[in-house]
Coordinates of C-alpha atoms in Angstrom, one line a residue:
X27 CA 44.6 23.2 74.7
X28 CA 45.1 26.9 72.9
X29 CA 41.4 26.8 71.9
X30 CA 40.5 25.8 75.5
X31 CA 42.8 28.6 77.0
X32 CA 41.3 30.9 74.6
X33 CA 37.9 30.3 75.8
X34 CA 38.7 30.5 79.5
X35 CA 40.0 33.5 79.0
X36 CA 37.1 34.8 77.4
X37 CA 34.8 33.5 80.4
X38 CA 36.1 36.0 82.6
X39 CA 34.4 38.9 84.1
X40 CA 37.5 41.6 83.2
X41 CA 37.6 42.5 79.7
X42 CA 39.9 41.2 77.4
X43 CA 41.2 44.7 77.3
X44 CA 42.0 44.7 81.1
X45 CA 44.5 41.2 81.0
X46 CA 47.3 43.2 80.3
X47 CA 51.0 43.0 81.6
X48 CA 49.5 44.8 84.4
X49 CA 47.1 42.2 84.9
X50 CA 49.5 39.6 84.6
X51 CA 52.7 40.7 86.1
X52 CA 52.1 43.8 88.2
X53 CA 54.6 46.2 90.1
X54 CA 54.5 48.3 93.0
X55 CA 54.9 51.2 90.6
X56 CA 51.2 50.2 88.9
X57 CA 49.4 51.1 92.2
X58 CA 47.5 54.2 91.8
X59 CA 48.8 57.6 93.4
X60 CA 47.6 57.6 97.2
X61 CA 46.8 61.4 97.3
X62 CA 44.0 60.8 94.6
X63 CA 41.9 59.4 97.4
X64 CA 39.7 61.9 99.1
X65 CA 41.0 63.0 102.7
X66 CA 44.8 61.6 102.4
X67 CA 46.3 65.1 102.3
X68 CA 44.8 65.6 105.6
X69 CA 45.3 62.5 106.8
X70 CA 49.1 62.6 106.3
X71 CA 49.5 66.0 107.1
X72 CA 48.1 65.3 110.5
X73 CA 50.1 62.3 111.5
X74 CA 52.9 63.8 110.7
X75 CA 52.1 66.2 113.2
X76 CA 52.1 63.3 115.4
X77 CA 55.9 62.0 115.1
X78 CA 58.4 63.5 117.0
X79 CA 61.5 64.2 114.4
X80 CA 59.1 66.8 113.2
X81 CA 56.4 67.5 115.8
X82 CA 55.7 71.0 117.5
X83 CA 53.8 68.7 120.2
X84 CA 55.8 69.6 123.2
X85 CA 53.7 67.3 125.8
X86 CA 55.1 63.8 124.8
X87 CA 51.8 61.9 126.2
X88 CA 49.8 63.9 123.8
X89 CA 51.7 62.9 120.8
X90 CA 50.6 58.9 121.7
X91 CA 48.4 57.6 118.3
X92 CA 45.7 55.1 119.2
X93 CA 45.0 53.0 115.9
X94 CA 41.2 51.4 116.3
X95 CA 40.5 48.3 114.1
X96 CA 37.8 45.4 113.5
X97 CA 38.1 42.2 114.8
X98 CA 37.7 39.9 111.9
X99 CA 41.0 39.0 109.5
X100 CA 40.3 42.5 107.3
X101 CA 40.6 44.7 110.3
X102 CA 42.9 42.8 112.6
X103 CA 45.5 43.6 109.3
X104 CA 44.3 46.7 108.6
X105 CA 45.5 47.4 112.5
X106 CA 48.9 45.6 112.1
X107 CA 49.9 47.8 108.8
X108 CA 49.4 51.0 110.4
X109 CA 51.1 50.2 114.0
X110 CA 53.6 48.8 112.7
X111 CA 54.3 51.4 109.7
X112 CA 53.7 54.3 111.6
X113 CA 56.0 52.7 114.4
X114 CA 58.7 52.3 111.8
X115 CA 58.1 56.3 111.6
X116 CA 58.9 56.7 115.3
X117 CA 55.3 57.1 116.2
X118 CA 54.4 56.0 119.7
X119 CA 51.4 54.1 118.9
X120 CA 49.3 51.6 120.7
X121 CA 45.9 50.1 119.2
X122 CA 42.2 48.8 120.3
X123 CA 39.9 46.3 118.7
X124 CA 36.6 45.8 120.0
X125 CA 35.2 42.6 121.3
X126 CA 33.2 40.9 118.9
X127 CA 30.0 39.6 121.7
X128 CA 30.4 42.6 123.4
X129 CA 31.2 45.5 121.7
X130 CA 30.4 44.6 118.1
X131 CA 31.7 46.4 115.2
X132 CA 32.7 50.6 115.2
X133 CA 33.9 52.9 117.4
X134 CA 32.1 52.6 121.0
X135 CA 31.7 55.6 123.6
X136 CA 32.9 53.4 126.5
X137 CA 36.4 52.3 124.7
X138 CA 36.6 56.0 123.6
X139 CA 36.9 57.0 127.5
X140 CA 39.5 54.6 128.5
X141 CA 41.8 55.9 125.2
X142 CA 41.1 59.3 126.7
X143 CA 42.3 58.0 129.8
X144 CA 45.6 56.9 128.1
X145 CA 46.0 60.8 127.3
X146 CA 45.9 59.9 123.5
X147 CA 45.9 62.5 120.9
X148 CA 45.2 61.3 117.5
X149 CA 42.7 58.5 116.7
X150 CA 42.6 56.5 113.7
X151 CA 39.9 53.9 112.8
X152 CA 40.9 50.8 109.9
X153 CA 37.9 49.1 108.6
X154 CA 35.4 50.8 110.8
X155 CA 33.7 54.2 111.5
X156 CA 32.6 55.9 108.5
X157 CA 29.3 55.1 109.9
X158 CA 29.9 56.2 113.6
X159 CA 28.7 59.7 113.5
X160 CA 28.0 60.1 117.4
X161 CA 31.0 58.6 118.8
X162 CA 33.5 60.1 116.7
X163 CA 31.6 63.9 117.7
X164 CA 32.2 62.4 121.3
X165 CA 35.4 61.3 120.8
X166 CA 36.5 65.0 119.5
X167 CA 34.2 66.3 122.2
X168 CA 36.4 64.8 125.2
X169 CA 39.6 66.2 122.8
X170 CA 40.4 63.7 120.5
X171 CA 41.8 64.2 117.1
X172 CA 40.3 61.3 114.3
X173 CA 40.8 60.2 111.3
X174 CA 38.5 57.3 109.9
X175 CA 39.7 55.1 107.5
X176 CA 37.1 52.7 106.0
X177 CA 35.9 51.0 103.0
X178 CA 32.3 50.4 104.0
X179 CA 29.5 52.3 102.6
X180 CA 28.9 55.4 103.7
X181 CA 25.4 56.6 105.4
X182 CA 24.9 60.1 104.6
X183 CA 22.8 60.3 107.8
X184 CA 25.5 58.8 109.8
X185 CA 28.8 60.2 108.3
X186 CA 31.7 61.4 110.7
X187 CA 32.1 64.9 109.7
X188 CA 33.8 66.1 113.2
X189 CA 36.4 64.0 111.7
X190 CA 39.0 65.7 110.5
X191 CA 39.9 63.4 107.7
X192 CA 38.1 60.8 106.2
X193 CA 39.5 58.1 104.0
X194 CA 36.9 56.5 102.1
X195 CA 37.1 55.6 97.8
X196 CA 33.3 55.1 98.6
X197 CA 32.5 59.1 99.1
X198 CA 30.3 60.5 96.8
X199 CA 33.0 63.7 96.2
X200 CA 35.9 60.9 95.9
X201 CA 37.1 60.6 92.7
X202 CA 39.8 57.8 93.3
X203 CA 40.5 55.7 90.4
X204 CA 39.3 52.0 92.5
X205 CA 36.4 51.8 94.5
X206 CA 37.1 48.0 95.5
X207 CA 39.7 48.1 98.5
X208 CA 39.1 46.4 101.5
X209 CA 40.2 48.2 105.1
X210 CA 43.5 46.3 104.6
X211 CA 43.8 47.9 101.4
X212 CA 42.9 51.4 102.7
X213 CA 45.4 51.2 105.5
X214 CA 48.3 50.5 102.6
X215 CA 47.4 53.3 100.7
X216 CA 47.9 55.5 103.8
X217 CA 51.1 54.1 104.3
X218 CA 52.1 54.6 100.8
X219 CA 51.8 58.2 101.1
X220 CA 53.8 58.0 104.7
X221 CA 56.9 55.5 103.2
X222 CA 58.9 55.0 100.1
X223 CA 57.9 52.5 97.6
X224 CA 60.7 50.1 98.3
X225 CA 59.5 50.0 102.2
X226 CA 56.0 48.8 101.1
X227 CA 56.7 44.4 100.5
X228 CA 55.4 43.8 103.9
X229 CA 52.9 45.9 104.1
X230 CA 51.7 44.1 100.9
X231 CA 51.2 41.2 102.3
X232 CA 49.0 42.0 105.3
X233 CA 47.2 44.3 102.6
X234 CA 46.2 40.9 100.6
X235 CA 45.8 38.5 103.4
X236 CA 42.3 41.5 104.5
X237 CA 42.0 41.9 101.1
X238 CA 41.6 38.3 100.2
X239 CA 39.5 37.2 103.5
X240 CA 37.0 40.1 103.0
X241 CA 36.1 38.9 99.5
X242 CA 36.3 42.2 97.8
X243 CA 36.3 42.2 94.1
X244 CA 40.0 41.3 92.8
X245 CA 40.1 43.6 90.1
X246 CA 42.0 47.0 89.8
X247 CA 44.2 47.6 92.6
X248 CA 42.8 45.2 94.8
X249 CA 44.4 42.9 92.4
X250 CA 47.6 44.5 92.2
X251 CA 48.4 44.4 95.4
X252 CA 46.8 40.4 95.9
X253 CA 49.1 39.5 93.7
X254 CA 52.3 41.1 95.0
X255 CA 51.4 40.8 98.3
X256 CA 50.8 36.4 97.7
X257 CA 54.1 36.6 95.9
X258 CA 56.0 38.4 99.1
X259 CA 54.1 35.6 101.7
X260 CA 56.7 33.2 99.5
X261 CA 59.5 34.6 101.5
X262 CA 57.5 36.5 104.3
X263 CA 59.7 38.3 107.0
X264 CA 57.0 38.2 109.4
X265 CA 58.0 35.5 111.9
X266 CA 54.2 35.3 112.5
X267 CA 54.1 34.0 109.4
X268 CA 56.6 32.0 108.7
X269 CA 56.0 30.1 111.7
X270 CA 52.5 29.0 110.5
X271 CA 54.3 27.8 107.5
X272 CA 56.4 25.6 108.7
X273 CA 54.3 24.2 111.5
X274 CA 51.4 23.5 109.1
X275 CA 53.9 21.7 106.4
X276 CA 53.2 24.3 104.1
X277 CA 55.5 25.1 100.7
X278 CA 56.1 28.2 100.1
X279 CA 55.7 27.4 96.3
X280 CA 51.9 26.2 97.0
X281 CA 51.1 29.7 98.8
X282 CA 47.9 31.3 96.8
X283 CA 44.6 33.0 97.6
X284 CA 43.8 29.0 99.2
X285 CA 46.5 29.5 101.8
X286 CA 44.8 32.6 103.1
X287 CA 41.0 32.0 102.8
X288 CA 41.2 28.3 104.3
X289 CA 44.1 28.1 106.5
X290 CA 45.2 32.2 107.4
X291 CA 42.1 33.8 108.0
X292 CA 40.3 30.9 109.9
X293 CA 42.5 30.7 112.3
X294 CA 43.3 34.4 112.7
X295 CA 38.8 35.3 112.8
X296 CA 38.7 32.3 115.6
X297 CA 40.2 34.8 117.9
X298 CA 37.5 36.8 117.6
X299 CA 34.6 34.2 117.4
X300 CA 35.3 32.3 119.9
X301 CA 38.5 33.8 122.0
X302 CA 40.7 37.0 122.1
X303 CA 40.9 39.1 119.1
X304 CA 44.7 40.2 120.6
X305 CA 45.9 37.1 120.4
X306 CA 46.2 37.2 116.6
X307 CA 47.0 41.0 116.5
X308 CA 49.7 39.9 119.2
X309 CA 50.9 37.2 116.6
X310 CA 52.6 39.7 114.6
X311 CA 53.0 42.8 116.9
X312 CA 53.8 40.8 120.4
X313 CA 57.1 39.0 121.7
X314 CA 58.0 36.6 119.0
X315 CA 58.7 33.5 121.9
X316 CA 55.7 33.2 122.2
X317 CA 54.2 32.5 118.6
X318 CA 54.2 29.0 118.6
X319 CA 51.9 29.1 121.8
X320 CA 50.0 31.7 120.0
X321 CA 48.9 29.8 116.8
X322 CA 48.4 26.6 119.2
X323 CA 45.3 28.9 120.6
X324 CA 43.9 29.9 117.8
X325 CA 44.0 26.1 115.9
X326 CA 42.7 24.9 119.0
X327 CA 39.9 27.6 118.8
X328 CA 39.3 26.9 114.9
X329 CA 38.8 23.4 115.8
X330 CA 36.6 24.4 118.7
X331 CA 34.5 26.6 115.5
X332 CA 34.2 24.2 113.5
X333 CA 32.2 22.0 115.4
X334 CA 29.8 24.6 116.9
X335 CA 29.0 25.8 113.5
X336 CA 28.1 22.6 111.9
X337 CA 25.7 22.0 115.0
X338 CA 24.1 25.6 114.3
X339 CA 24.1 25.1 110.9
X340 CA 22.4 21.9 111.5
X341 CA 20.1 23.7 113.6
X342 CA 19.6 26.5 111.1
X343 CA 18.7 24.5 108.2
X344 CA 15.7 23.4 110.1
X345 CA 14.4 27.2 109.5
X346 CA 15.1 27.1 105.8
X347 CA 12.0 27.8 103.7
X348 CA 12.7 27.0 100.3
X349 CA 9.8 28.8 99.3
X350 CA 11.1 32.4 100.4
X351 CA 12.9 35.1 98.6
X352 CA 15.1 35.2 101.3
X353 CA 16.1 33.1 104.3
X354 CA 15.9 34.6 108.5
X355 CA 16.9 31.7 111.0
X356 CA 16.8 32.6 114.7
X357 CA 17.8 30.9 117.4
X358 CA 18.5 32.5 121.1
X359 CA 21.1 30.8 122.0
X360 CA 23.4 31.1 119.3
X361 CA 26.9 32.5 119.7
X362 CA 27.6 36.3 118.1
X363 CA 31.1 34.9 116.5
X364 CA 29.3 31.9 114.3
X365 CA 26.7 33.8 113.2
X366 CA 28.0 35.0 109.7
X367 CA 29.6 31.3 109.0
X368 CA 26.2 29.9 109.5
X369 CA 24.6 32.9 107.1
X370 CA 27.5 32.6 104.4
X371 CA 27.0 28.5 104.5
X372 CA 23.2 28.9 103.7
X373 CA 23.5 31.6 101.2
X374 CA 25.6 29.7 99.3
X375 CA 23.5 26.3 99.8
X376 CA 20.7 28.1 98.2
X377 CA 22.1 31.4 96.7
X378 CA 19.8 33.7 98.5
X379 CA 20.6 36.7 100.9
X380 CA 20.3 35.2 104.7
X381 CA 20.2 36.4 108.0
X382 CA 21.6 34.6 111.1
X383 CA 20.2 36.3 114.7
X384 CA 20.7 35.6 117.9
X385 CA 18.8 37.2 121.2
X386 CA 21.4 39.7 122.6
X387 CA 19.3 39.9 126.0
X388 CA 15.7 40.0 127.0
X389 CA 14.4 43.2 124.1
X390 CA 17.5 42.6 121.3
X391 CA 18.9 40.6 118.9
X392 CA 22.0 40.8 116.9
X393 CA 22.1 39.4 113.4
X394 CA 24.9 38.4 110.3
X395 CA 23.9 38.7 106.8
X396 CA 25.2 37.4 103.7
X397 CA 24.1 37.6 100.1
X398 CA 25.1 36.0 97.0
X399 CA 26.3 38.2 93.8
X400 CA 23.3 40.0 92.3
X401 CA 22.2 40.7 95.9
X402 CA 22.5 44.1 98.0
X403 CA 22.5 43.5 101.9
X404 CA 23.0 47.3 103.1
X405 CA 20.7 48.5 100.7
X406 CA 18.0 46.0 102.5
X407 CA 18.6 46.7 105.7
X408 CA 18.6 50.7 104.9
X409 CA 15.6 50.0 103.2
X410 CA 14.1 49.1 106.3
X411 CA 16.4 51.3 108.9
X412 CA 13.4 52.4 110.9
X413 CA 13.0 49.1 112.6
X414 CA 16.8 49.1 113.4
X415 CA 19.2 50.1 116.3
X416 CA 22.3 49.9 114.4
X417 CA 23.7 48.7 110.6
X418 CA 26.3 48.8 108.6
X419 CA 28.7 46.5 106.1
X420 CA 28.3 46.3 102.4
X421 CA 26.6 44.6 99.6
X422 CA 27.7 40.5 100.5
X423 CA 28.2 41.2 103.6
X424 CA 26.7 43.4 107.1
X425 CA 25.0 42.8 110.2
X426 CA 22.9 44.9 112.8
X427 CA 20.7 45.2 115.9
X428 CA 17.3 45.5 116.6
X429 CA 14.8 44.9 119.1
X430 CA 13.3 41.7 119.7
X431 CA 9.6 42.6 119.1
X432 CA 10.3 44.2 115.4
X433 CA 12.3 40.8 114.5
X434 CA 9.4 39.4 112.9
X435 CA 8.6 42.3 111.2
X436 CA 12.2 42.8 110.1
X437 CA 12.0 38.9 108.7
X438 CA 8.3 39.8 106.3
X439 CA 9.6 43.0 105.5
X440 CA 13.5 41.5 104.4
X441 CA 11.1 38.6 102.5
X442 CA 9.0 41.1 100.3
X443 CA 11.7 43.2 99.7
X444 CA 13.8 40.5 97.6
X445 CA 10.7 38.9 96.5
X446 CA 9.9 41.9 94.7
X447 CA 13.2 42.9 93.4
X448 CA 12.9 39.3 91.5
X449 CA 16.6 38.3 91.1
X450 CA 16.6 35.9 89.3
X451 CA 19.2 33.1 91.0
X452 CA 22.5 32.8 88.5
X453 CA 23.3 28.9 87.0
X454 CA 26.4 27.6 87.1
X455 CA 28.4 28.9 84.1
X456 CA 30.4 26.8 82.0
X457 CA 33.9 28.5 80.4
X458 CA 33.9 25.3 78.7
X459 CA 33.6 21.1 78.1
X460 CA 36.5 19.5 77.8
X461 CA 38.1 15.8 77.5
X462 CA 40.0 14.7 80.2
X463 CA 43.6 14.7 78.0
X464 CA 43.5 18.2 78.6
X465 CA 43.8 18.3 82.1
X466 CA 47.0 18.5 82.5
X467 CA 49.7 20.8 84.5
X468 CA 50.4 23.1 81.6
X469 CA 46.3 24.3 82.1
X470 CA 47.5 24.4 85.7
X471 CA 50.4 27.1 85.1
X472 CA 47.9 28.7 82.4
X473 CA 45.4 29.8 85.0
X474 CA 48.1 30.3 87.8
X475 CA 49.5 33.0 85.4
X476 CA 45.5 34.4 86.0
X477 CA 45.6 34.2 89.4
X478 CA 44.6 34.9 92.3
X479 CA 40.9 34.1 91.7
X480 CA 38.4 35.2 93.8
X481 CA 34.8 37.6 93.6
X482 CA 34.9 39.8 90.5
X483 CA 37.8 37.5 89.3
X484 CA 36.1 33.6 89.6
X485 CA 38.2 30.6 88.7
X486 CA 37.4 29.0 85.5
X487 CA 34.1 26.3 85.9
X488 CA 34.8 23.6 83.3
X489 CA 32.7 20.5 82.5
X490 CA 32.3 16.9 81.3
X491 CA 29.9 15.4 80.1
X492 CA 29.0 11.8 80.1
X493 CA 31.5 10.3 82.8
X494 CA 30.6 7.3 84.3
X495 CA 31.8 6.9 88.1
X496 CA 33.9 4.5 89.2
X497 CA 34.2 5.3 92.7
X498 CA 32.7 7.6 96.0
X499 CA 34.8 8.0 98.9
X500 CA 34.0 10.0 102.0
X501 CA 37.6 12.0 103.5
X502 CA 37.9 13.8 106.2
X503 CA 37.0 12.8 109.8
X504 CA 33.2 13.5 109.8
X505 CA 33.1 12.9 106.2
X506 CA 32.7 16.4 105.0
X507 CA 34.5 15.8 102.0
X508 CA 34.7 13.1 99.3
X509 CA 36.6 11.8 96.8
X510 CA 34.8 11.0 93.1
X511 CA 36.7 8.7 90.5
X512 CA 35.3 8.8 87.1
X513 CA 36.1 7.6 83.7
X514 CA 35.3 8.8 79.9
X515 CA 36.9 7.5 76.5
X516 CA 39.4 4.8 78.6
X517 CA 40.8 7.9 80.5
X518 CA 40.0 8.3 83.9
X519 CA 39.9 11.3 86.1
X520 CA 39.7 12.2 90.2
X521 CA 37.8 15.1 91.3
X522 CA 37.5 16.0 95.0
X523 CA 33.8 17.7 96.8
X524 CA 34.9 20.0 99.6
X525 CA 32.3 20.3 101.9
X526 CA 29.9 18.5 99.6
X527 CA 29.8 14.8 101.7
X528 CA 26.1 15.0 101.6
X529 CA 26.0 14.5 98.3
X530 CA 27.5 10.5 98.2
X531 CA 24.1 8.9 98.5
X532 CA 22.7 10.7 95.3
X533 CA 25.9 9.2 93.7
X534 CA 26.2 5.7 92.6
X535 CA 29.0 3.7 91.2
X536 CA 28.3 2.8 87.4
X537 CA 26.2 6.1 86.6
X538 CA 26.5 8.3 84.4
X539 CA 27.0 11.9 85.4
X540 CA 27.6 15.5 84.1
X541 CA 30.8 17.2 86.5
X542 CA 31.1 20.5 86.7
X543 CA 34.9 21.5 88.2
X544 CA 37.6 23.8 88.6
X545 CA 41.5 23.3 88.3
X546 CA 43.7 23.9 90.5
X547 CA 47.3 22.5 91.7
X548 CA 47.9 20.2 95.5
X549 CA 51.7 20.3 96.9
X550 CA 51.6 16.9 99.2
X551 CA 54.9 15.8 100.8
X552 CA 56.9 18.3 98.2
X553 CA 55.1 16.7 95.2
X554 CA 52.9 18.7 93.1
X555 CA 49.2 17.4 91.3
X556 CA 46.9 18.5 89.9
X557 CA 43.1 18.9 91.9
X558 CA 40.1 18.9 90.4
X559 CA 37.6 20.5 92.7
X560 CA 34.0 19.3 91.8
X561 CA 31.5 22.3 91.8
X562 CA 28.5 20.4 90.5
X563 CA 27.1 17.2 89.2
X564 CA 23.8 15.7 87.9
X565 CA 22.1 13.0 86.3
X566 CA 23.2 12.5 82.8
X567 CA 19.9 13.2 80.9

């Protein structure tokens, strides 16, 4: 088991030299000094302006902040750290998020005029705008003050500057230490400078819930603050949260980077997909009676996902050509909010970047894209901005609007860009074989210590080779999921395929098969196991 830990430690992306105590047991004190990052001093300076104890501002109306987020799990937290921190300052603070179907992401000149209307004075974006040249000039045009906060990459031809602060590690004059926040993490670091350390524990935990659901790199401080922020979730003071908790049987000791990306953000990005984006915002920022009807809406919602985007999935698939360097699938009928599930499911089926799109109305569509590692999905669609209306995100993930009639165009274009960038499509990488002895719960608190896992910071893939299978089970209610028993050397062993049901009939009892699996721990009725998550399998050769 040493050897084997050795090994998996040596698998990882961070150098040896980076799994420090740092790495393994970080404090708030480890997070990097806010005013490093380009435009904070400004920032800060200019919302304290803003609350009263200290404010010249004599026209209380005017001192109002308007806080504008995103509406997916990144900038719905993003908007709930800095309301509810700048609140806690005495601000008087309200905040918008955009309709997903009919606004899209960014600032929009029609929401601008009704926050004008509510005689605001200082605007701040989360997770959006660094890209919104033209409506932050019109917002400071109608008399608006803005700051943007953002973590997207920055368009030179489409930067703010009629802001008067823009936060941003991404700015080529920025020379802040970690490049890989998400908005969440953005939005903490302005509230660092605004509070003392020991205020910071709940902001941590929004900060890692975006962090975690916008699958930014967990390295640096995007790890730091993962880490401490997963830890605080254990004994969360946000009703919000511990309401979920306890309704969904979950132990507080089993909370990890799991508990967010399959059962957090879900349900809090259904509002947006399918519903009400408030209604999550309004889980943590609304009257507390009327959480439990809250998270009833959005389960009910994530449900109501689910099925609609294994039908377009279904229906997309159809599209695939295996042949291509990249993947477009179109349909016009196709709902906005399932779009970059459907992209992210196929880009993963068959590791290449992939573009969802729907038809907007009779001359636009709207797509999703989603790339694998290796891949650059804004540098594409920059690439080829001259057939677009609007674009933004970042490398794995962004989206944008076009007409109709340069669809196909956009589609061969997107195709013979990646086909001549030749990216070769990575294989499964081993950190090691091993025999089934040692799979046992001391590997599990090994690579807990390591945790949380996630892009820039994968989970451990181990093998074995030569089991022969005992048993295939289908789980779940449609069968998505299924249950593998195998045995080697008179031990036997239990792996589980999460959204891998397809692959029972290529899997028969008595075979011989190479797995491919990560470890991982299962609380079930306040006992603990260990899970085996299969990742891959094949034909013993």
């Amino acid at each position: 088991l040493e050897s084997l830990k050795k090994a998996l430690i040596e698998s990882f992306e961070v150098p040896l030299s980076a799994i420090d105590q740092v790495f393994l047991d970080p404090e708030i004190q480890h997070l990097h000094d806010p005013f490093l990052m380009s435009g904070m001093d400004k920032a800060v300076a200019k919302i304290r302006e803003y609350l009263p104890q200290i404010s010249n501002i004599k026209d209380q109306k005017s001192k109002r902040i308007m806080i504008y987020g995103d509406f997916d799990t990144d900038g719905v937290t993003s908007t709930i750290i800095l309301v509810q921190a700048l609140t806690q300052l005495g601000a008087v603070v309200s905040y918008r998020i955009p309709d997903r179907t009919s606004h899209s992401h960014g600032l929009k000149k029609e929401i601008i005029d009704e926050i004008v209307e509510k005689q605001v004075g200082l605007l701040i974006t989360c997770d959006c705008g660094i890209n919104d040249h033209e409506e932050v000039a019109y917002a400071v045009s109608k008399g608006l003050e803005v700051i943007v906060t953002d973590h997207h990459d920055p368009d030179p031809k489409r930067f703010p500057r009629e802001a008067l602060a823009v936060v941003n590690p991404l700015l080529d004059h920025c020379a802040y230490p970690d490049q890989n926040l998400s908005g969440a993490g953005i939005a903490l670091k302005l509230v660092q400078a605004l509070l003392d350390p020991c205020e910071l524990e709940p902001y941590l935990e929004m900060a890692a819930m975006g962090i975690i659901a916008d699958c930014v790199p967990l390295r640096g401080e995007s790890r730091i603050i993962a880490k401490l922020g997963l830890e605080a979730l254990k004994d969360t003071g946000w009703e919000g949260l511990r309401s979920f908790f306890i309704e969904q049987e979950i132990d507080p000791d089993a909370i990890n980077e799991e508990t967010v990306a399959f059962h957090l953000a879900p349900r809090i990005n259904a509002a947006s997909r399918l519903g009400d984006v408030m209604m999550a915002t309004q889980l943590f920022l609304g009257e507390p009676s009327k959480i439990d009807a809250r998270w009833g809406y959005l389960h009910n919602l994530n449900e109501k996902r689910k099925v609609l985007t294994d039908q377009t999935l279904q229906e997309a698939l159809e599209q695939v050509d295996e042949t291509a360097a990249c993947q477009i699938v179109f349909a016009p009928h196709w709902r906005q909010g399932i779009l970059g599930l459907v992209a992210s499911r196929i880009s993963e089926k068959y590791t290449q970047p992939v573009l969802a799109v729907r038809q907007v109305d009779e001359y636009l569509v709207s797509g999703s894209c989603r790339a694998p590692e290796g891949f650059s999905m804004i540098e594409a669609l920059r690439a080829n901005e001259d057939l677009l209306l609007q674009y933004g995100g970042h490398a794995g993930a962004a989206g944008f609007t076009c007409k109709l009639s340069n669809l196909r165009t956009l589609e061969q274009r997107l195709k013979d860009y990646f086909a001549a960038q030749n990216i070769e499509k990575a294989a499964l990488s081993l950190a090691a074989l091993v025999n089934i002895e040692v799979l046992n719960m001391e590997l599990v608190d090994f690579l807990n210590r390591l945790a949380p896992f996630g892009m820039g910071h994968q989970k451990p893939i181990l093998g074995i080779e030569g089991l022969q299978i005992l048993s295939v089970q289908p789980m779940g209610q449609s069968g998505d999921h299924f249950r593998l028993t195998g045995s080697k050397d008179d031990q036997v062993v239990e792996l589980v395929g999460f959204f891998k049901g397809d692959w029972i009939t290529q899997i028969t009892p008595g075979e011989i098969h190479d797995v491919a699996f990560t470890v991982g721990d299962n609380y079930f009725q306040g006992e603990r196991k260990i899970q085996l998550k299969l990742e891959d399998i094949r034909v013993m050769g």
